[in-house]
mmCIF file of C-alpha atoms in Angstrom:
data_model
loop_
_atom_site.group_PDB
_atom_site.id
_atom_site.type_symbol
_atom_site.label_atom_id
_atom_site.label_comp_id
_atom_site.label_asym_id
_atom_site.label_seq_id
_atom_site.Cartn_x
_atom_site.Cartn_y
_atom_site.Cartn_z
ATOM 1 C CA MET A 207 -33.918 -0.670 5.115
ATOM 2 C CA SER A 208 -33.585 -3.352 2.402
ATOM 3 C CA ASP A 209 -31.402 -6.407 2.952
ATOM 4 C CA SER A 210 -28.813 -5.172 0.423
ATOM 5 C CA ARG A 211 -28.617 -1.720 2.008
ATOM 6 C CA ALA A 212 -28.316 -3.298 5.451
ATOM 7 C CA ARG A 213 -25.446 -5.495 4.246
ATOM 8 C CA ASN A 214 -23.712 -2.465 2.722
ATOM 9 C CA SER A 215 -24.106 -0.603 6.000
ATOM 10 C CA GLU A 216 -22.532 -3.482 7.919
ATOM 11 C CA VAL A 217 -19.650 -3.654 5.447
ATOM 12 C CA SER A 218 -19.043 0.074 5.838
ATOM 13 C CA LYS A 219 -18.948 -0.231 9.610
ATOM 14 C CA MET A 220 -16.477 -3.086 9.320
ATOM 15 C CA ALA A 221 -14.280 -1.142 6.898
ATOM 16 C CA ARG A 222 -13.930 1.727 9.352
ATOM 17 C CA GLN A 223 -12.664 -0.492 12.178
ATOM 18 C CA PRO A 224 -8.959 -0.018 13.086
ATOM 19 C CA ARG A 225 -6.655 -2.090 10.918
ATOM 20 C CA PRO A 226 -4.323 -4.783 12.297
ATOM 21 C CA ARG A 227 -0.861 -3.791 13.488
ATOM 22 C CA LEU A 228 1.829 -6.440 13.544
ATOM 23 C CA THR A 229 4.899 -6.958 15.711
ATOM 24 C CA LEU A 230 7.763 -9.204 14.659
ATOM 25 C CA ASP A 231 11.372 -9.772 15.627
ATOM 26 C CA ILE A 232 13.400 -9.726 12.400
ATOM 27 C CA ALA A 233 16.857 -9.429 13.969
ATOM 28 C CA ALA A 234 18.054 -12.658 12.346
ATOM 29 C CA MET A 235 15.981 -12.329 9.171
ATOM 30 C CA PRO A 236 17.089 -10.394 6.074
ATOM 31 C CA THR A 237 14.117 -8.134 5.314
ATOM 32 C CA TYR A 238 13.317 -6.428 2.016
ATOM 33 C CA ALA A 239 10.986 -3.421 1.890
ATOM 34 C CA ILE A 240 9.452 -2.490 -1.477
ATOM 35 C CA GLY A 241 8.213 1.040 -2.112
ATOM 36 C CA ASP A 242 4.977 2.232 -3.720
ATOM 37 C CA ILE A 243 4.219 0.005 -6.738
ATOM 38 C CA HIS A 244 1.185 1.841 -8.200
ATOM 39 C CA GLY A 245 0.154 -0.630 -10.859
ATOM 40 C CA ARG A 246 3.656 -1.364 -12.182
ATOM 41 C CA TYR A 247 3.477 -5.143 -12.206
ATOM 42 C CA ASP A 248 6.446 -5.241 -14.574
ATOM 43 C CA LEU A 249 8.627 -3.461 -12.023
ATOM 44 C CA LEU A 250 7.376 -5.616 -9.153
ATOM 45 C CA VAL A 251 8.482 -8.746 -11.005
ATOM 46 C CA LYS A 252 11.894 -7.184 -11.675
ATOM 47 C CA ALA A 253 12.237 -6.107 -8.046
ATOM 48 C CA GLU A 254 11.414 -9.596 -6.786
ATOM 49 C CA ALA A 255 13.943 -11.106 -9.190
ATOM 50 C CA ALA A 256 16.590 -8.749 -7.803
ATOM 51 C CA ILE A 257 15.579 -9.683 -4.259
ATOM 52 C CA LEU A 258 15.941 -13.386 -5.063
ATOM 53 C CA ARG A 259 19.419 -12.829 -6.486
ATOM 54 C CA ASP A 260 20.450 -10.797 -3.455
ATOM 55 C CA GLY A 261 18.830 -13.179 -0.988
ATOM 56 C CA ALA A 262 20.617 -16.206 -2.443
ATOM 57 C CA GLN A 263 23.778 -14.908 -0.765
ATOM 58 C CA LEU A 264 22.159 -14.656 2.683
ATOM 59 C CA PRO A 265 21.318 -17.360 5.232
ATOM 60 C CA GLY A 266 17.960 -18.526 6.496
ATOM 61 C CA ARG A 267 14.437 -17.500 5.744
ATOM 62 C CA LYS A 268 13.794 -13.963 4.488
ATOM 63 C CA LEU A 269 10.926 -11.463 4.606
ATOM 64 C CA ILE A 270 9.451 -9.129 1.978
ATOM 65 C CA VAL A 271 7.433 -6.148 3.245
ATOM 66 C CA THR A 272 5.468 -4.145 0.680
ATOM 67 C CA LEU A 273 4.615 -0.641 1.859
ATOM 68 C CA GLY A 274 1.201 -0.090 0.247
ATOM 69 C CA ASP A 275 -0.196 1.789 -2.763
ATOM 70 C CA TYR A 276 -0.318 -1.194 -5.100
ATOM 71 C CA ILE A 277 -3.089 0.251 -7.263
ATOM 72 C CA ASP A 278 -3.913 3.387 -9.312
ATOM 73 C CA ARG A 279 -1.819 5.506 -11.709
ATOM 74 C CA GLY A 280 0.092 2.611 -13.282
ATOM 75 C CA PRO A 281 -1.459 0.270 -15.874
ATOM 76 C CA GLU A 282 -1.597 -3.093 -14.058
ATOM 77 C CA SER A 283 -3.202 -2.685 -10.642
ATOM 78 C CA SER A 284 -5.215 -5.894 -10.915
ATOM 79 C CA GLN A 285 -2.125 -7.895 -11.854
ATOM 80 C CA VAL A 286 -0.194 -6.456 -8.900
ATOM 81 C CA ILE A 287 -2.893 -7.489 -6.432
ATOM 82 C CA THR A 288 -3.196 -10.954 -7.979
ATOM 83 C CA HIS A 289 0.561 -11.414 -7.694
ATOM 84 C CA LEU A 290 0.691 -10.295 -4.065
ATOM 85 C CA MET A 291 -2.115 -12.716 -3.198
ATOM 86 C CA GLU A 292 -0.037 -15.623 -4.489
ATOM 87 C CA PRO A 293 2.513 -17.424 -2.276
ATOM 88 C CA PRO A 294 5.810 -15.558 -1.891
ATOM 89 C CA PRO A 295 8.993 -16.894 -3.482
ATOM 90 C CA ASP A 296 10.483 -20.028 -1.952
ATOM 91 C CA GLY A 297 12.373 -19.249 1.237
ATOM 92 C CA PHE A 298 10.517 -15.978 1.789
ATOM 93 C CA ASP A 299 7.562 -14.712 3.793
ATOM 94 C CA ARG A 300 5.633 -11.626 2.685
ATOM 95 C CA ILE A 301 3.653 -8.953 4.529
ATOM 96 C CA CYS A 302 1.569 -6.490 2.489
ATOM 97 C CA LEU A 303 0.796 -3.258 4.322
ATOM 98 C CA ALA A 304 -2.134 -1.032 3.383
ATOM 99 C CA GLY A 305 -1.620 2.290 1.636
ATOM 100 C CA ASN A 306 -4.030 5.194 1.279
ATOM 101 C CA HIS A 307 -4.953 4.127 -2.270
ATOM 102 C CA GLU A 308 -6.163 0.698 -1.131
ATOM 103 C CA ILE A 309 -8.168 2.329 1.648
ATOM 104 C CA ALA A 310 -9.650 4.839 -0.827
ATOM 105 C CA MET A 311 -10.755 2.018 -3.116
ATOM 106 C CA LEU A 312 -12.497 0.347 -0.186
ATOM 107 C CA ASP A 313 -14.035 3.673 0.827
ATOM 108 C CA TYR A 314 -15.525 3.955 -2.667
ATOM 109 C CA ILE A 315 -16.809 0.388 -2.553
ATOM 110 C CA ASP A 316 -18.387 1.050 0.853
ATOM 111 C CA GLY A 317 -19.923 4.362 -0.230
ATOM 112 C CA TRP A 318 -17.779 6.673 1.877
ATOM 113 C CA ILE A 319 -16.433 8.588 -1.134
ATOM 114 C CA SER A 320 -17.906 9.290 -4.582
ATOM 115 C CA TYR A 321 -16.861 7.954 -7.973
ATOM 116 C CA ASP A 322 -15.458 11.379 -8.896
ATOM 117 C CA ASP A 323 -13.442 11.558 -5.669
ATOM 118 C CA TRP A 324 -12.017 8.123 -6.343
ATOM 119 C CA MET A 325 -11.134 8.970 -9.936
ATOM 120 C CA GLN A 326 -9.075 11.947 -8.755
ATOM 121 C CA MET A 327 -6.613 9.484 -7.226
ATOM 122 C CA GLY A 328 -5.623 7.989 -10.567
ATOM 123 C CA SER A 329 -8.097 5.154 -10.204
ATOM 124 C CA ALA A 330 -9.180 5.175 -13.839
ATOM 125 C CA GLU A 331 -6.084 3.097 -14.535
ATOM 126 C CA SER A 332 -7.181 0.616 -11.884
ATOM 127 C CA LEU A 333 -10.601 0.212 -13.512
ATOM 128 C CA LYS A 334 -8.959 -0.392 -16.883
ATOM 129 C CA SER A 335 -6.821 -3.138 -15.371
ATOM 130 C CA TYR A 336 -10.044 -4.873 -14.281
ATOM 131 C CA GLY A 337 -11.459 -4.656 -17.810
ATOM 132 C CA LEU A 338 -13.712 -1.660 -17.132
ATOM 133 C CA ASP A 339 -13.807 1.516 -19.243
ATOM 134 C CA PRO A 340 -14.011 4.583 -16.952
ATOM 135 C CA GLU A 341 -14.760 6.907 -19.861
ATOM 136 C CA HIS A 342 -17.530 4.810 -21.418
ATOM 137 C CA LEU A 343 -19.254 3.603 -18.239
ATOM 138 C CA PRO A 344 -20.763 6.986 -17.227
ATOM 139 C CA LEU A 345 -22.389 7.164 -20.664
ATOM 140 C CA VAL A 346 -23.975 3.727 -20.239
ATOM 141 C CA PHE A 347 -25.454 4.229 -16.792
ATOM 142 C CA PRO A 348 -27.977 7.090 -16.502
ATOM 143 C CA THR A 349 -27.401 7.641 -12.778
ATOM 144 C CA GLY A 350 -24.346 7.626 -10.576
ATOM 145 C CA ALA A 351 -25.994 5.109 -8.259
ATOM 146 C CA LYS A 352 -26.313 2.520 -11.037
ATOM 147 C CA LEU A 353 -22.733 3.150 -12.102
ATOM 148 C CA ASP A 354 -21.543 2.607 -8.530
ATOM 149 C CA VAL A 355 -23.479 -0.641 -8.192
ATOM 150 C CA PHE A 356 -22.076 -1.973 -11.462
ATOM 151 C CA ILE A 357 -18.461 -1.171 -10.553
ATOM 152 C CA ARG A 358 -18.766 -2.517 -7.024
ATOM 153 C CA GLN A 359 -20.226 -5.768 -8.320
ATOM 154 C CA SER A 360 -17.583 -6.054 -11.059
ATOM 155 C CA LEU A 361 -14.486 -5.812 -8.870
ATOM 156 C CA PRO A 362 -13.216 -9.230 -7.694
ATOM 157 C CA ARG A 363 -14.373 -10.076 -4.195
ATOM 158 C CA THR A 364 -11.080 -11.875 -3.506
ATOM 159 C CA HIS A 365 -9.131 -8.669 -4.204
ATOM 160 C CA ILE A 366 -11.455 -6.636 -2.000
ATOM 161 C CA ASP A 367 -11.147 -9.115 0.876
ATOM 162 C CA PHE A 368 -7.357 -9.146 0.492
ATOM 163 C CA MET A 369 -7.204 -5.357 0.785
ATOM 164 C CA ARG A 370 -9.567 -5.346 3.761
ATOM 165 C CA ALA A 371 -7.264 -7.686 5.663
ATOM 166 C CA MET A 372 -4.054 -5.702 5.101
ATOM 167 C CA PRO A 373 -2.332 -4.512 8.284
ATOM 168 C CA VAL A 374 -1.399 -0.869 8.542
ATOM 169 C CA LEU A 375 1.908 -1.145 10.409
ATOM 170 C CA LEU A 376 4.699 -3.623 11.140
ATOM 171 C CA GLU A 377 6.806 -2.920 14.223
ATOM 172 C CA THR A 378 10.087 -4.700 14.951
ATOM 173 C CA PRO A 379 12.543 -4.076 17.797
ATOM 174 C CA SER A 380 14.545 -1.604 15.702
ATOM 175 C CA VAL A 381 12.397 -0.698 12.662
ATOM 176 C CA ILE A 382 8.848 0.467 11.921
ATOM 177 C CA PHE A 383 7.433 -0.319 8.473
ATOM 178 C CA VAL A 384 4.479 1.835 7.463
ATOM 179 C CA HIS A 385 3.024 3.411 4.352
ATOM 180 C CA ALA A 386 3.210 7.158 5.108
ATOM 181 C CA GLY A 387 4.873 7.631 8.493
ATOM 182 C CA ILE A 388 3.921 8.198 12.106
ATOM 183 C CA ASN A 389 2.810 11.133 14.224
ATOM 184 C CA PRO A 390 6.049 11.923 16.109
ATOM 185 C CA LYS A 391 4.144 13.419 19.041
ATOM 186 C CA LEU A 392 2.183 10.251 19.832
ATOM 187 C CA PRO A 393 3.283 6.810 21.068
ATOM 188 C CA LEU A 394 2.801 3.973 18.602
ATOM 189 C CA ASP A 395 -0.221 2.569 20.415
ATOM 190 C CA ARG A 396 -2.063 5.897 19.893
ATOM 191 C CA GLN A 397 -1.367 6.321 16.170
ATOM 192 C CA THR A 398 -4.464 6.583 13.981
ATOM 193 C CA ASP A 399 -4.844 4.605 10.779
ATOM 194 C CA GLU A 400 -5.355 7.904 8.961
ATOM 195 C CA ASP A 401 -1.959 9.233 10.046
ATOM 196 C CA LEU A 402 -0.195 5.976 9.241
ATOM 197 C CA VAL A 403 -1.359 6.058 5.613
ATOM 198 C CA LEU A 404 -1.632 9.823 4.955
ATOM 199 C CA ILE A 405 0.704 11.851 7.162
ATOM 200 C CA ARG A 406 3.303 14.048 5.490
ATOM 201 C CA GLN A 407 4.512 17.400 6.859
ATOM 202 C CA ARG A 408 3.917 16.680 10.557
ATOM 203 C CA PHE A 409 6.110 13.606 10.136
ATOM 204 C CA LEU A 410 8.614 14.738 7.512
ATOM 205 C CA GLU A 411 9.328 18.138 9.066
ATOM 206 C CA SER A 412 9.172 17.216 12.740
ATOM 207 C CA ARG A 413 12.186 17.706 14.959
ATOM 208 C CA VAL A 414 10.845 15.319 17.585
ATOM 209 C CA PRO A 415 13.164 12.276 17.735
ATOM 210 C CA LEU A 416 11.584 9.167 16.236
ATOM 211 C CA PRO A 417 11.476 6.069 18.475
ATOM 212 C CA LYS A 418 13.273 3.915 15.876
ATOM 213 C CA LEU A 419 13.995 3.791 12.151
ATOM 214 C CA VAL A 420 10.817 4.353 10.107
ATOM 215 C CA VAL A 421 10.809 2.810 6.615
ATOM 216 C CA HIS A 422 7.995 4.313 4.548
ATOM 217 C CA GLY A 423 6.747 5.520 1.186
ATOM 218 C CA HIS A 424 3.785 7.771 0.236
ATOM 219 C CA THR A 425 5.826 10.944 -0.447
ATOM 220 C CA PRO A 426 7.411 10.555 -3.897
ATOM 221 C CA ASN A 427 11.004 11.547 -4.535
ATOM 222 C CA ASP A 428 13.423 11.204 -7.421
ATOM 223 C CA LYS A 429 15.643 9.056 -5.216
ATOM 224 C CA PRO A 430 15.375 7.467 -1.748
ATOM 225 C CA ASP A 431 15.270 10.024 1.055
ATOM 226 C CA ILE A 432 17.766 8.800 3.652
ATOM 227 C CA ARG A 433 17.695 10.336 7.141
ATOM 228 C CA PRO A 434 19.136 9.144 10.483
ATOM 229 C CA ARG A 435 15.802 7.681 11.648
ATOM 230 C CA ARG A 436 13.717 7.793 8.497
ATOM 231 C CA LEU A 437 13.973 6.120 5.096
ATOM 232 C CA ASN A 438 11.533 7.006 2.303
ATOM 233 C CA ILE A 439 11.668 4.603 -0.663
ATOM 234 C CA ASP A 440 8.814 5.972 -2.800
ATOM 235 C CA THR A 441 10.596 6.829 -6.070
ATOM 236 C CA ARG A 442 7.549 7.404 -8.333
ATOM 237 C CA ALA A 443 7.682 3.920 -9.845
ATOM 238 C CA TYR A 444 4.554 4.446 -11.944
ATOM 239 C CA ARG A 445 6.223 7.335 -13.790
ATOM 240 C CA SER A 446 9.979 6.966 -13.286
ATOM 241 C CA GLY A 447 10.225 3.233 -13.908
ATOM 242 C CA LYS A 448 12.284 3.017 -10.702
ATOM 243 C CA LEU A 449 10.859 0.800 -7.961
ATOM 244 C CA THR A 450 13.138 0.960 -4.935
ATOM 245 C CA VAL A 451 13.946 -1.863 -2.508
ATOM 246 C CA ALA A 452 15.645 -1.559 0.879
ATOM 247 C CA ARG A 453 17.300 -4.598 2.414
ATOM 248 C CA LEU A 454 17.662 -4.413 6.199
ATOM 249 C CA TRP A 455 19.891 -6.924 7.946
ATOM 250 C CA GLN A 456 22.331 -6.908 10.853
ATOM 251 C CA GLY A 457 21.802 -3.199 11.492
ATOM 252 C CA LYS A 458 22.640 -2.173 7.919
ATOM 253 C CA VAL A 459 20.534 -0.921 5.008
ATOM 254 C CA HIS A 460 21.290 -1.744 1.376
ATOM 255 C CA LEU A 461 19.307 0.026 -1.379
ATOM 256 C CA PHE A 462 18.721 -1.052 -4.949
ATOM 257 C CA SER A 463 16.088 -0.374 -7.583
ATOM 258 C CA THR A 464 14.756 -1.555 -10.928
#
């Protein structure tokens, strides 16, 4: 095996390792969860401005939790990632959870899925945001392998490393923040990364009581889906222009959107 192929193999093995899972006590900290952004940098900036206005009324340090799916479908995936890599607003901390679209991008980079599979996820818009033309590139490169090498070498290493390091879950004493949801039949320490970023029906339709409030995205709705122990704030930002934020503090939830 060549040195480059060996390095790629090692990267792939690393990418398939379980992602970090965080625990944090936020009882005294106003916490803002932001739903699926999908390349809408313009809406992310508006949402953060609204958070700053709201947070100015509240005491102490605050936390922003983004729920994954920062890329694809919308026009400014690269700008979203660059923004999230920057320091959070003054007085705030920020935790960026992984979504299935970030994991799919890494799977393409590591060779687990094909270019065509990746494009089916709306990733052409992501390539455009990085200055690449997904319609012209296949005409330039005679083989798929050369196309893959070019794209993988063209994407910023800092963005790739940032996505690799994203945790997949944040657990607090009363709330779980996650991209897609949890498997209701398994304890938290037995949840798979795949379920945490992809689960739908087994989570959404389950009658098994959830251990605590789950704040999530992944399943798009016209408006936030509010249930006794589940809050879905994916409101199709890339298409609707509505990026939803949930503020959790002192046992209460306040919702607002762009």
